[in-house]
Amino acid sequence: MTPEHQPHEPGAASPAGGGAAPTGAYAAPVPAAAPDDGAAQPPASDRQGLLGMGRRASTLTFAAAVVVLLTAIAALLPVPYVVLMPGPTSNTLGSVEGQGEVISVSGRKTYPTSGHLQLLTVSVRGGPGARMDLFDAVRGWLDSADAVVPRESVYPEGQTREQARQLNAEEMAASQSNATTAALHYLEIPMDVVVQAVLKDAPAEGVVRAGDVIVAVDGEAVADPEAVRAAISAHEPGDTVVVTVERGGERLRLTLKTVDGGGGRAMIGVTPSARVRAPLKVDIKLEDVGGPSAGMMFALGLIDKLTPGELTGGAFVAGTGTISEQGEVGPIGGIQQKLVGARRAGATVFLAPAANCADTRGAVPDGLRVVKVASLEEAVTALDTLREGDAAKVAALPSCA
């Protein structure tokens, strides 16, 4: 490029040697050329538009990042739910590794068994002392075998982890005791009725002792705790009742005056409990499992061991249900998960409490037959029918379907 030509200012002196300005003495200045970077430059208005678009994109990116961050934080916060899942199963006729037989009997003849009388459990994610967040809940909702339920429907408000564990252990112990009593009564094997506890400030305090064996009430022999309670409550409050007990090898007749235990019901303040009579000894053992729902299956397992023949006929039977000392089968929780657990374990028959029938509808896996029972006697009858294989009788079994 050439140097820029500079014009004279108007009114300035002429250059020496001439009075007239040279031709073309005034010309418009020539602007300097812009550097050439090899690309055309957009107009200013376009540059402003591009700058605005960049700002908007940055704002949207930042907002999206904030939303993702807040969602992640919210998902990790605890939620008031627990997830119920199919849990481990155990054969009451078999053994558990490292624990031995689930049901062991001594002091009486036992018989070989085969097949399965499978008890079922429900595993719980969440609850006291365990963290449950939204991600856990969503995983539970997406798995058809699981159920997401409010925490308070499983654990009472304020219950600690240790309290939950203790309650489950107590319910399991009561379930095993009730199962033993119900099975031995079904088999008409005599048991002792013992005083488990005496209430403070009750008529029995200082007269009856824990460990006394109750033989009779008002001269009538009693065979189980329910018979003791019924004989005493048949009185009016204020009546006198005579309780015969065995203590230290002696037989004692104890006279007590009843009081009102509530609602006009007579009581003396003792808690009777059934106890296996020596030399028979029954031991039910299953570690790391709690709650009352295995009662019916424990009772069936004990009956099978104490009677000739095989109750299942070699079939794989699973079931669930609480049991009372009188053999009544009661409802349980988590039956949908137990149905899945039963089928996964290999069961083809499922004994369900009659009171849970409505809960099984739409939840029964293919290949699993559900038979409803309301008592231990009904459960044994159903197994007898299935084992014998009479098609008409099998078809007539009560079902939840």
Tab-separated table of C-alpha atoms in Angstrom:
chain	number	residue	atom	x	y	z
A	1	MET	CA	0.000	0.000	0.000
A	2	THR	CA	1.250	3.632	-0.754
A	3	PRO	CA	1.570	6.380	1.846
A	4	GLU	CA	-1.532	8.479	2.326
A	5	HIS	CA	-1.438	11.835	0.314
A	6	GLN	CA	-1.769	14.832	2.668
A	7	PRO	CA	-3.616	18.000	1.126
A	8	HIS	CA	-2.811	21.531	2.058
A	9	GLU	CA	-5.036	23.258	4.552
A	10	PRO	CA	-7.147	26.119	2.990
A	11	GLY	CA	-5.456	29.534	3.370
A	12	ALA	CA	-2.084	28.047	3.844
A	13	ALA	CA	0.936	29.531	2.109
A	14	SER	CA	1.755	28.172	-1.301
A	15	PRO	CA	4.831	26.145	-1.709
A	16	ALA	CA	7.918	28.022	-2.764
A	17	GLY	CA	8.545	28.555	-6.394
A	18	GLY	CA	4.940	28.983	-7.504
A	19	GLY	CA	1.875	31.013	-6.694
A	20	ALA	CA	-0.782	28.603	-7.871
A	21	ALA	CA	-1.581	25.340	-6.288
A	22	PRO	CA	-0.727	22.395	-8.343
A	23	THR	CA	-3.466	20.645	-10.227
A	24	GLY	CA	-5.392	18.428	-7.928
A	25	ALA	CA	-3.889	20.140	-4.944
A	26	TYR	CA	-7.001	19.122	-2.837
A	27	ALA	CA	-8.284	15.582	-2.854
A	28	ALA	CA	-10.456	13.620	-0.345
A	29	PRO	CA	-8.426	11.523	2.079
A	30	VAL	CA	-8.284	7.796	1.347
A	31	PRO	CA	-9.328	5.622	4.420
A	32	ALA	CA	-6.970	2.934	5.573
A	33	ALA	CA	-7.964	-0.556	4.470
A	34	ALA	CA	-9.186	-3.004	7.133
A	35	PRO	CA	-6.982	-5.993	7.745
A	36	ASP	CA	-7.995	-8.971	5.645
A	37	ASP	CA	-8.575	-12.051	7.905
A	38	GLY	CA	-9.894	-14.198	5.140
A	39	ALA	CA	-13.590	-14.073	6.241
A	40	ALA	CA	-16.364	-11.643	5.690
A	41	GLN	CA	-17.444	-9.841	8.848
A	42	PRO	CA	-21.197	-9.907	9.711
A	43	PRO	CA	-23.008	-6.657	10.089
A	44	ALA	CA	-23.199	-5.214	13.622
A	45	SER	CA	-26.909	-6.098	13.981
A	46	ASP	CA	-26.184	-9.785	13.268
A	47	ARG	CA	-23.343	-9.828	15.781
A	48	GLN	CA	-25.700	-8.522	18.459
A	49	GLY	CA	-28.246	-11.281	17.644
A	50	LEU	CA	-25.631	-14.002	17.926
A	51	LEU	CA	-24.479	-12.599	21.250
A	52	GLY	CA	-28.064	-12.661	22.573
A	53	MET	CA	-28.553	-16.252	21.472
A	54	GLY	CA	-25.366	-17.254	23.278
A	55	ARG	CA	-26.591	-15.656	26.488
A	56	ARG	CA	-29.944	-17.477	26.269
A	57	ALA	CA	-28.220	-20.841	25.664
A	58	SER	CA	-26.002	-20.301	28.688
A	59	THR	CA	-29.016	-19.433	30.832
A	60	LEU	CA	-30.907	-22.535	29.720
A	61	THR	CA	-27.872	-24.759	30.347
A	62	PHE	CA	-27.460	-23.334	33.836
A	63	ALA	CA	-31.181	-23.758	34.595
A	64	ALA	CA	-31.099	-27.385	33.397
A	65	ALA	CA	-28.086	-28.108	35.581
A	66	VAL	CA	-29.881	-26.615	38.600
A	67	VAL	CA	-32.976	-28.745	37.904
A	68	VAL	CA	-30.868	-31.910	37.618
A	69	LEU	CA	-29.033	-31.074	40.831
A	70	LEU	CA	-32.242	-30.359	42.757
A	71	THR	CA	-33.835	-33.556	41.416
A	72	ALA	CA	-30.831	-35.603	42.517
A	73	ILE	CA	-30.912	-34.021	45.975
A	74	ALA	CA	-34.667	-34.634	46.298
A	75	ALA	CA	-34.257	-38.248	45.153
A	76	LEU	CA	-31.686	-38.886	47.855
A	77	LEU	CA	-33.838	-37.510	50.666
A	78	PRO	CA	-35.530	-40.139	52.913
A	79	VAL	CA	-39.138	-41.043	52.058
A	80	PRO	CA	-41.778	-42.467	54.471
A	81	TYR	CA	-42.132	-45.815	52.691
A	82	VAL	CA	-40.756	-49.345	52.862
A	83	VAL	CA	-40.424	-51.953	50.107
A	84	LEU	CA	-41.751	-55.474	50.679
A	85	MET	CA	-39.904	-58.157	48.689
A	86	PRO	CA	-40.033	-61.989	48.486
A	87	GLY	CA	-37.730	-63.280	51.211
A	88	PRO	CA	-35.917	-66.543	51.981
A	89	THR	CA	-37.924	-69.776	52.318
A	90	SER	CA	-37.291	-72.856	54.492
A	91	ASN	CA	-38.594	-76.416	54.506
A	92	THR	CA	-40.046	-77.245	57.946
A	93	LEU	CA	-39.381	-80.929	57.175
A	94	GLY	CA	-35.718	-80.308	56.480
A	95	SER	CA	-32.605	-78.670	57.860
A	96	VAL	CA	-30.938	-75.311	57.542
A	97	GLU	CA	-27.211	-75.255	56.928
A	98	GLY	CA	-25.364	-74.492	60.125
A	99	GLN	CA	-28.534	-74.708	62.229
A	100	GLY	CA	-29.656	-78.329	61.980
A	101	GLU	CA	-33.252	-79.532	61.703
A	102	VAL	CA	-35.931	-76.860	61.685
A	103	ILE	CA	-38.143	-79.149	63.836
A	104	SER	CA	-36.523	-81.764	66.045
A	105	VAL	CA	-38.436	-84.233	68.256
A	106	SER	CA	-37.210	-86.552	71.007
A	107	GLY	CA	-38.912	-88.768	73.565
A	108	ARG	CA	-41.474	-90.087	71.094
A	109	LYS	CA	-41.426	-92.166	67.921
A	110	THR	CA	-41.080	-90.134	64.724
A	111	TYR	CA	-41.566	-91.143	61.078
A	112	PRO	CA	-39.761	-90.407	57.787
A	113	THR	CA	-40.984	-87.460	55.761
A	114	SER	CA	-40.461	-86.289	52.185
A	115	GLY	CA	-41.375	-83.360	50.007
A	116	HIS	CA	-41.653	-79.809	51.262
A	117	LEU	CA	-43.775	-77.922	53.743
A	118	GLN	CA	-42.177	-74.606	52.903
A	119	LEU	CA	-42.540	-71.577	55.144
A	120	LEU	CA	-42.186	-68.189	53.494
A	121	THR	CA	-40.840	-64.816	54.524
A	122	VAL	CA	-40.968	-61.211	53.366
A	123	SER	CA	-37.846	-59.061	53.259
A	124	VAL	CA	-38.287	-55.375	54.075
A	125	ARG	CA	-36.138	-52.573	52.677
A	126	GLY	CA	-36.342	-49.470	54.859
A	127	GLY	CA	-37.863	-49.088	58.309
A	128	PRO	CA	-36.280	-48.184	61.660
A	129	GLY	CA	-32.549	-47.586	61.383
A	130	ALA	CA	-32.538	-48.199	57.610
A	131	ARG	CA	-32.469	-45.501	54.947
A	132	MET	CA	-35.089	-45.423	52.189
A	133	ASP	CA	-34.892	-42.825	49.393
A	134	LEU	CA	-36.899	-42.040	46.279
A	135	PHE	CA	-34.618	-44.149	44.055
A	136	ASP	CA	-35.300	-47.189	46.275
A	137	ALA	CA	-39.031	-46.507	46.115
A	138	VAL	CA	-39.018	-46.165	42.322
A	139	ARG	CA	-37.117	-49.452	41.953
A	140	GLY	CA	-39.770	-51.104	44.129
A	141	TRP	CA	-42.612	-49.630	42.078
A	142	LEU	CA	-41.028	-50.882	38.863
A	143	ASP	CA	-40.656	-54.484	40.137
A	144	SER	CA	-43.954	-56.357	39.956
A	145	ALA	CA	-42.839	-58.748	42.721
A	146	ASP	CA	-42.317	-55.910	45.210
A	147	ALA	CA	-44.732	-53.607	47.006
A	148	VAL	CA	-44.085	-50.052	48.208
A	149	VAL	CA	-46.196	-49.293	51.276
A	150	PRO	CA	-46.293	-46.541	53.915
A	151	ARG	CA	-43.749	-47.204	56.659
A	152	GLU	CA	-46.340	-46.875	59.442
A	153	SER	CA	-48.326	-49.775	57.954
A	154	VAL	CA	-45.409	-52.056	58.890
A	155	TYR	CA	-43.674	-50.240	61.750
A	156	PRO	CA	-45.547	-48.170	64.362
A	157	GLU	CA	-44.572	-44.512	64.620
A	158	GLY	CA	-41.469	-44.062	66.767
A	159	GLN	CA	-40.527	-47.753	66.862
A	160	THR	CA	-36.752	-48.282	66.976
A	161	ARG	CA	-34.771	-50.934	65.131
A	162	GLU	CA	-34.119	-52.797	68.390
A	163	GLN	CA	-37.795	-52.668	69.374
A	164	ALA	CA	-38.790	-54.051	65.963
A	165	ARG	CA	-36.247	-56.850	66.291
A	166	GLN	CA	-37.438	-57.714	69.802
A	167	LEU	CA	-41.099	-57.743	68.758
A	168	ASN	CA	-40.355	-60.040	65.801
A	169	ALA	CA	-38.459	-62.423	68.089
A	170	GLU	CA	-41.316	-62.506	70.601
A	171	GLU	CA	-43.871	-63.148	67.874
A	172	MET	CA	-41.751	-65.972	66.461
A	173	ALA	CA	-41.433	-67.590	69.915
A	174	ALA	CA	-45.212	-67.344	70.466
A	175	SER	CA	-45.792	-68.767	66.979
A	176	GLN	CA	-43.617	-71.797	67.723
A	177	SER	CA	-45.319	-72.375	71.082
A	178	ASN	CA	-48.804	-72.082	69.555
A	179	ALA	CA	-47.823	-74.378	66.679
A	180	THR	CA	-46.602	-77.052	69.089
A	181	THR	CA	-49.753	-76.815	71.202
A	182	ALA	CA	-52.073	-76.881	68.176
A	183	ALA	CA	-50.288	-79.863	66.609
A	184	LEU	CA	-50.236	-81.939	69.805
A	185	HIS	CA	-53.912	-81.182	70.468
A	186	TYR	CA	-54.749	-82.203	66.913
A	187	LEU	CA	-52.896	-85.477	67.530
A	188	GLU	CA	-54.520	-85.805	70.993
A	189	ILE	CA	-51.138	-85.953	72.720
A	190	PRO	CA	-51.567	-84.707	76.320
A	191	MET	CA	-49.783	-81.552	77.439
A	192	ASP	CA	-49.338	-79.824	80.774
A	193	VAL	CA	-50.961	-76.467	81.491
A	194	VAL	CA	-48.553	-74.352	83.514
A	195	VAL	CA	-48.802	-70.928	85.122
A	196	GLN	CA	-46.563	-68.702	83.048
A	197	ALA	CA	-47.065	-65.554	85.130
A	198	VAL	CA	-49.075	-64.148	88.036
A	199	LEU	CA	-50.355	-60.569	87.856
A	200	LYS	CA	-49.361	-58.135	90.574
A	201	ASP	CA	-52.142	-57.267	93.065
A	202	ALA	CA	-54.402	-59.973	91.593
A	203	PRO	CA	-56.213	-62.583	93.744
A	204	ALA	CA	-53.689	-65.225	92.658
A	205	GLU	CA	-50.679	-63.229	93.892
A	206	GLY	CA	-49.051	-65.028	96.818
A	207	VAL	CA	-51.277	-68.082	96.350
A	208	VAL	CA	-50.520	-69.399	92.873
A	209	ARG	CA	-46.901	-69.539	91.675
A	210	ALA	CA	-45.331	-69.316	88.246
A	211	GLY	CA	-44.468	-72.864	87.179
A	212	ASP	CA	-47.451	-74.490	88.927
A	213	VAL	CA	-49.100	-77.142	86.755
A	214	ILE	CA	-52.858	-76.536	86.621
A	215	VAL	CA	-54.629	-79.880	86.795
A	216	ALA	CA	-58.266	-78.890	87.297
A	217	VAL	CA	-60.620	-75.958	87.853
A	218	ASP	CA	-63.574	-76.580	90.211
A	219	GLY	CA	-62.757	-80.291	90.086
A	220	GLU	CA	-62.935	-80.508	86.261
A	221	ALA	CA	-59.748	-81.567	84.448
A	222	VAL	CA	-58.323	-79.010	82.013
A	223	ALA	CA	-56.291	-79.978	78.950
A	224	ASP	CA	-55.185	-76.602	77.596
A	225	PRO	CA	-54.873	-72.915	78.554
A	226	GLU	CA	-58.141	-72.024	76.844
A	227	ALA	CA	-59.993	-74.523	79.039
A	228	VAL	CA	-58.552	-72.836	82.157
A	229	ARG	CA	-59.590	-69.370	80.963
A	230	ALA	CA	-63.084	-70.586	80.016
A	231	ALA	CA	-63.652	-72.324	83.383
A	232	ILE	CA	-62.656	-69.233	85.372
A	233	SER	CA	-64.533	-66.710	83.229
A	234	ALA	CA	-67.693	-68.836	83.508
A	235	HIS	CA	-67.974	-67.402	87.046
A	236	GLU	CA	-69.313	-64.009	88.015
A	237	PRO	CA	-66.819	-61.533	89.494
A	238	GLY	CA	-66.746	-62.078	93.259
A	239	ASP	CA	-67.426	-65.825	93.008
A	240	THR	CA	-65.061	-68.353	94.563
A	241	VAL	CA	-63.101	-70.700	92.316
A	242	VAL	CA	-60.997	-73.740	93.260
A	243	VAL	CA	-57.833	-74.313	91.220
A	244	THR	CA	-55.976	-77.621	91.616
A	245	VAL	CA	-52.260	-77.453	90.904
A	246	GLU	CA	-49.211	-79.684	91.119
A	247	ARG	CA	-46.173	-78.110	92.781
A	248	GLY	CA	-42.963	-79.874	93.794
A	249	GLY	CA	-44.565	-83.297	93.570
A	250	GLU	CA	-47.603	-82.297	95.650
A	251	ARG	CA	-51.178	-81.693	94.548
A	252	LEU	CA	-52.750	-78.566	96.084
A	253	ARG	CA	-56.332	-77.237	96.038
A	254	LEU	CA	-56.211	-73.449	96.032
A	255	THR	CA	-59.348	-71.420	96.756
A	256	LEU	CA	-59.481	-67.908	95.276
A	257	LYS	CA	-62.060	-65.156	94.934
A	258	THR	CA	-62.486	-63.820	91.399
A	259	VAL	CA	-62.487	-60.139	90.461
A	260	ASP	CA	-63.734	-58.205	87.452
A	261	GLY	CA	-61.085	-58.349	84.746
A	262	GLY	CA	-63.011	-55.900	82.539
A	263	GLY	CA	-66.414	-56.069	80.912
A	264	GLY	CA	-67.798	-58.215	83.711
A	265	ARG	CA	-65.369	-61.042	82.994
A	266	ALA	CA	-64.155	-62.951	86.070
A	267	MET	CA	-60.436	-63.451	86.553
A	268	ILE	CA	-57.894	-64.490	89.203
A	269	GLY	CA	-54.790	-63.008	87.539
A	270	VAL	CA	-52.865	-65.971	86.123
A	271	THR	CA	-51.478	-66.490	82.617
A	272	PRO	CA	-51.776	-70.181	81.681
A	273	SER	CA	-49.538	-71.686	79.015
A	274	ALA	CA	-49.213	-75.121	77.421
A	275	ARG	CA	-46.034	-77.139	77.967
A	276	VAL	CA	-44.941	-80.350	76.315
A	277	ARG	CA	-45.195	-83.207	78.786
A	278	ALA	CA	-42.000	-85.144	79.476
A	279	PRO	CA	-40.399	-87.212	78.073
A	280	LEU	CA	-41.555	-85.656	74.795
A	281	LYS	CA	-39.441	-82.713	73.711
A	282	VAL	CA	-40.079	-80.495	70.680
A	283	ASP	CA	-37.548	-77.940	69.505
A	284	ILE	CA	-38.304	-75.526	66.673
A	285	LYS	CA	-35.341	-73.469	65.550
A	286	LEU	CA	-34.978	-70.995	62.715
A	287	GLU	CA	-32.534	-68.131	63.066
A	288	ASP	CA	-32.822	-64.680	61.476
A	289	VAL	CA	-36.566	-65.057	60.923
A	290	GLY	CA	-39.186	-63.260	63.000
A	291	GLY	CA	-42.911	-62.656	63.185
A	292	PRO	CA	-45.922	-64.954	63.630
A	293	SER	CA	-46.732	-66.024	60.068
A	294	ALA	CA	-44.924	-69.396	60.043
A	295	GLY	CA	-47.193	-70.893	62.725
A	296	MET	CA	-49.353	-73.076	60.484
A	297	MET	CA	-46.361	-74.509	58.605
A	298	PHE	CA	-44.547	-75.326	61.871
A	299	ALA	CA	-47.658	-77.178	63.091
A	300	LEU	CA	-47.982	-79.148	59.832
A	301	GLY	CA	-44.291	-80.066	59.926
A	302	LEU	CA	-44.619	-81.383	63.488
A	303	ILE	CA	-47.735	-83.405	62.625
A	304	ASP	CA	-45.935	-84.962	59.639
A	305	LYS	CA	-42.980	-86.014	61.809
A	306	LEU	CA	-45.194	-87.563	64.499
A	307	THR	CA	-47.513	-89.553	62.204
A	308	PRO	CA	-46.900	-92.505	59.875
A	309	GLY	CA	-46.964	-91.838	56.150
A	310	GLU	CA	-46.025	-88.661	54.334
A	311	LEU	CA	-48.353	-85.698	54.657
A	312	THR	CA	-47.281	-84.151	51.354
A	313	GLY	CA	-46.869	-87.357	49.362
A	314	GLY	CA	-43.527	-85.938	48.214
A	315	ALA	CA	-45.084	-82.798	46.725
A	316	PHE	CA	-43.701	-79.283	47.092
A	317	VAL	CA	-46.234	-77.447	49.248
A	318	ALA	CA	-45.760	-73.928	50.581
A	319	GLY	CA	-47.964	-71.919	52.877
A	320	THR	CA	-48.357	-69.194	55.431
A	321	GLY	CA	-50.626	-68.214	58.293
A	322	THR	CA	-50.605	-67.505	61.999
A	323	ILE	CA	-51.964	-70.182	64.317
A	324	SER	CA	-53.647	-70.154	67.695
A	325	GLU	CA	-53.345	-72.804	70.399
A	326	GLN	CA	-56.750	-74.051	69.243
A	327	GLY	CA	-55.525	-74.464	65.648
A	328	GLU	CA	-57.205	-71.416	64.083
A	329	VAL	CA	-55.300	-70.114	61.046
A	330	GLY	CA	-55.118	-66.329	60.854
A	331	PRO	CA	-54.173	-63.727	58.214
A	332	ILE	CA	-50.680	-62.398	57.572
A	333	GLY	CA	-49.059	-59.510	55.690
A	334	GLY	CA	-47.151	-59.563	52.411
A	335	ILE	CA	-48.991	-62.515	50.902
A	336	GLN	CA	-48.383	-61.271	47.330
A	337	GLN	CA	-44.624	-61.424	47.900
A	338	LYS	CA	-44.963	-64.853	49.527
A	339	LEU	CA	-46.836	-66.195	46.501
A	340	VAL	CA	-43.938	-65.120	44.279
A	341	GLY	CA	-41.396	-66.548	46.728
A	342	ALA	CA	-43.250	-69.873	46.853
A	343	ARG	CA	-43.293	-70.290	43.092
A	344	ARG	CA	-39.657	-69.260	42.739
A	345	ALA	CA	-38.739	-71.917	45.321
A	346	GLY	CA	-40.571	-74.593	43.291
A	347	ALA	CA	-43.954	-74.901	45.044
A	348	THR	CA	-47.007	-76.072	43.099
A	349	VAL	CA	-49.503	-75.788	45.999
A	350	PHE	CA	-49.939	-72.817	48.317
A	351	LEU	CA	-51.962	-72.991	51.546
A	352	ALA	CA	-53.362	-69.523	52.206
A	353	PRO	CA	-55.349	-68.212	55.179
A	354	ALA	CA	-58.998	-67.818	54.193
A	355	ALA	CA	-58.898	-64.249	55.522
A	356	ASN	CA	-56.180	-63.383	52.945
A	357	CYS	CA	-58.013	-64.732	49.911
A	358	ALA	CA	-58.985	-61.303	48.589
A	359	ASP	CA	-55.314	-60.268	48.699
A	360	THR	CA	-54.247	-63.135	46.409
A	361	ARG	CA	-56.452	-62.200	43.471
A	362	GLY	CA	-54.414	-61.137	40.473
A	363	ALA	CA	-51.171	-62.020	42.275
A	364	VAL	CA	-50.976	-65.814	41.816
A	365	PRO	CA	-48.041	-66.873	39.589
A	366	ASP	CA	-48.627	-69.389	36.811
A	367	GLY	CA	-48.275	-72.993	37.968
A	368	LEU	CA	-49.263	-72.327	41.580
A	369	ARG	CA	-52.547	-73.607	43.031
A	370	VAL	CA	-53.904	-71.673	46.021
A	371	VAL	CA	-55.978	-73.585	48.584
A	372	LYS	CA	-57.655	-71.582	51.333
A	373	VAL	CA	-57.743	-72.874	54.901
A	374	ALA	CA	-59.141	-71.481	58.142
A	375	SER	CA	-57.882	-74.115	60.577
A	376	LEU	CA	-55.120	-76.658	61.066
A	377	GLU	CA	-57.657	-79.435	60.530
A	378	GLU	CA	-58.640	-77.972	57.145
A	379	ALA	CA	-54.974	-77.726	56.142
A	380	VAL	CA	-54.325	-81.401	57.001
A	381	THR	CA	-57.494	-82.459	55.164
A	382	ALA	CA	-56.438	-80.496	52.071
A	383	LEU	CA	-53.021	-82.176	52.064
A	384	ASP	CA	-54.617	-85.608	52.486
A	385	THR	CA	-56.896	-84.908	49.522
A	386	LEU	CA	-54.041	-83.721	47.312
A	387	ARG	CA	-51.904	-86.724	48.237
A	388	GLU	CA	-54.684	-89.247	47.523
A	389	GLY	CA	-55.208	-87.666	44.098
A	390	ASP	CA	-58.948	-88.216	43.647
A	391	ALA	CA	-59.648	-85.769	40.813
A	392	ALA	CA	-63.185	-84.911	41.920
A	393	LYS	CA	-62.136	-84.276	45.525
A	394	VAL	CA	-59.101	-82.286	44.460
A	395	ALA	CA	-61.278	-80.101	42.204
A	396	ALA	CA	-63.653	-79.522	45.124
A	397	LEU	CA	-60.942	-78.123	47.412
A	398	PRO	CA	-61.728	-74.538	48.438
A	399	SER	CA	-59.689	-72.062	46.436
A	400	CYS	CA	-59.042	-68.337	46.517
A	401	ALA	CA	-59.473	-68.146	42.727
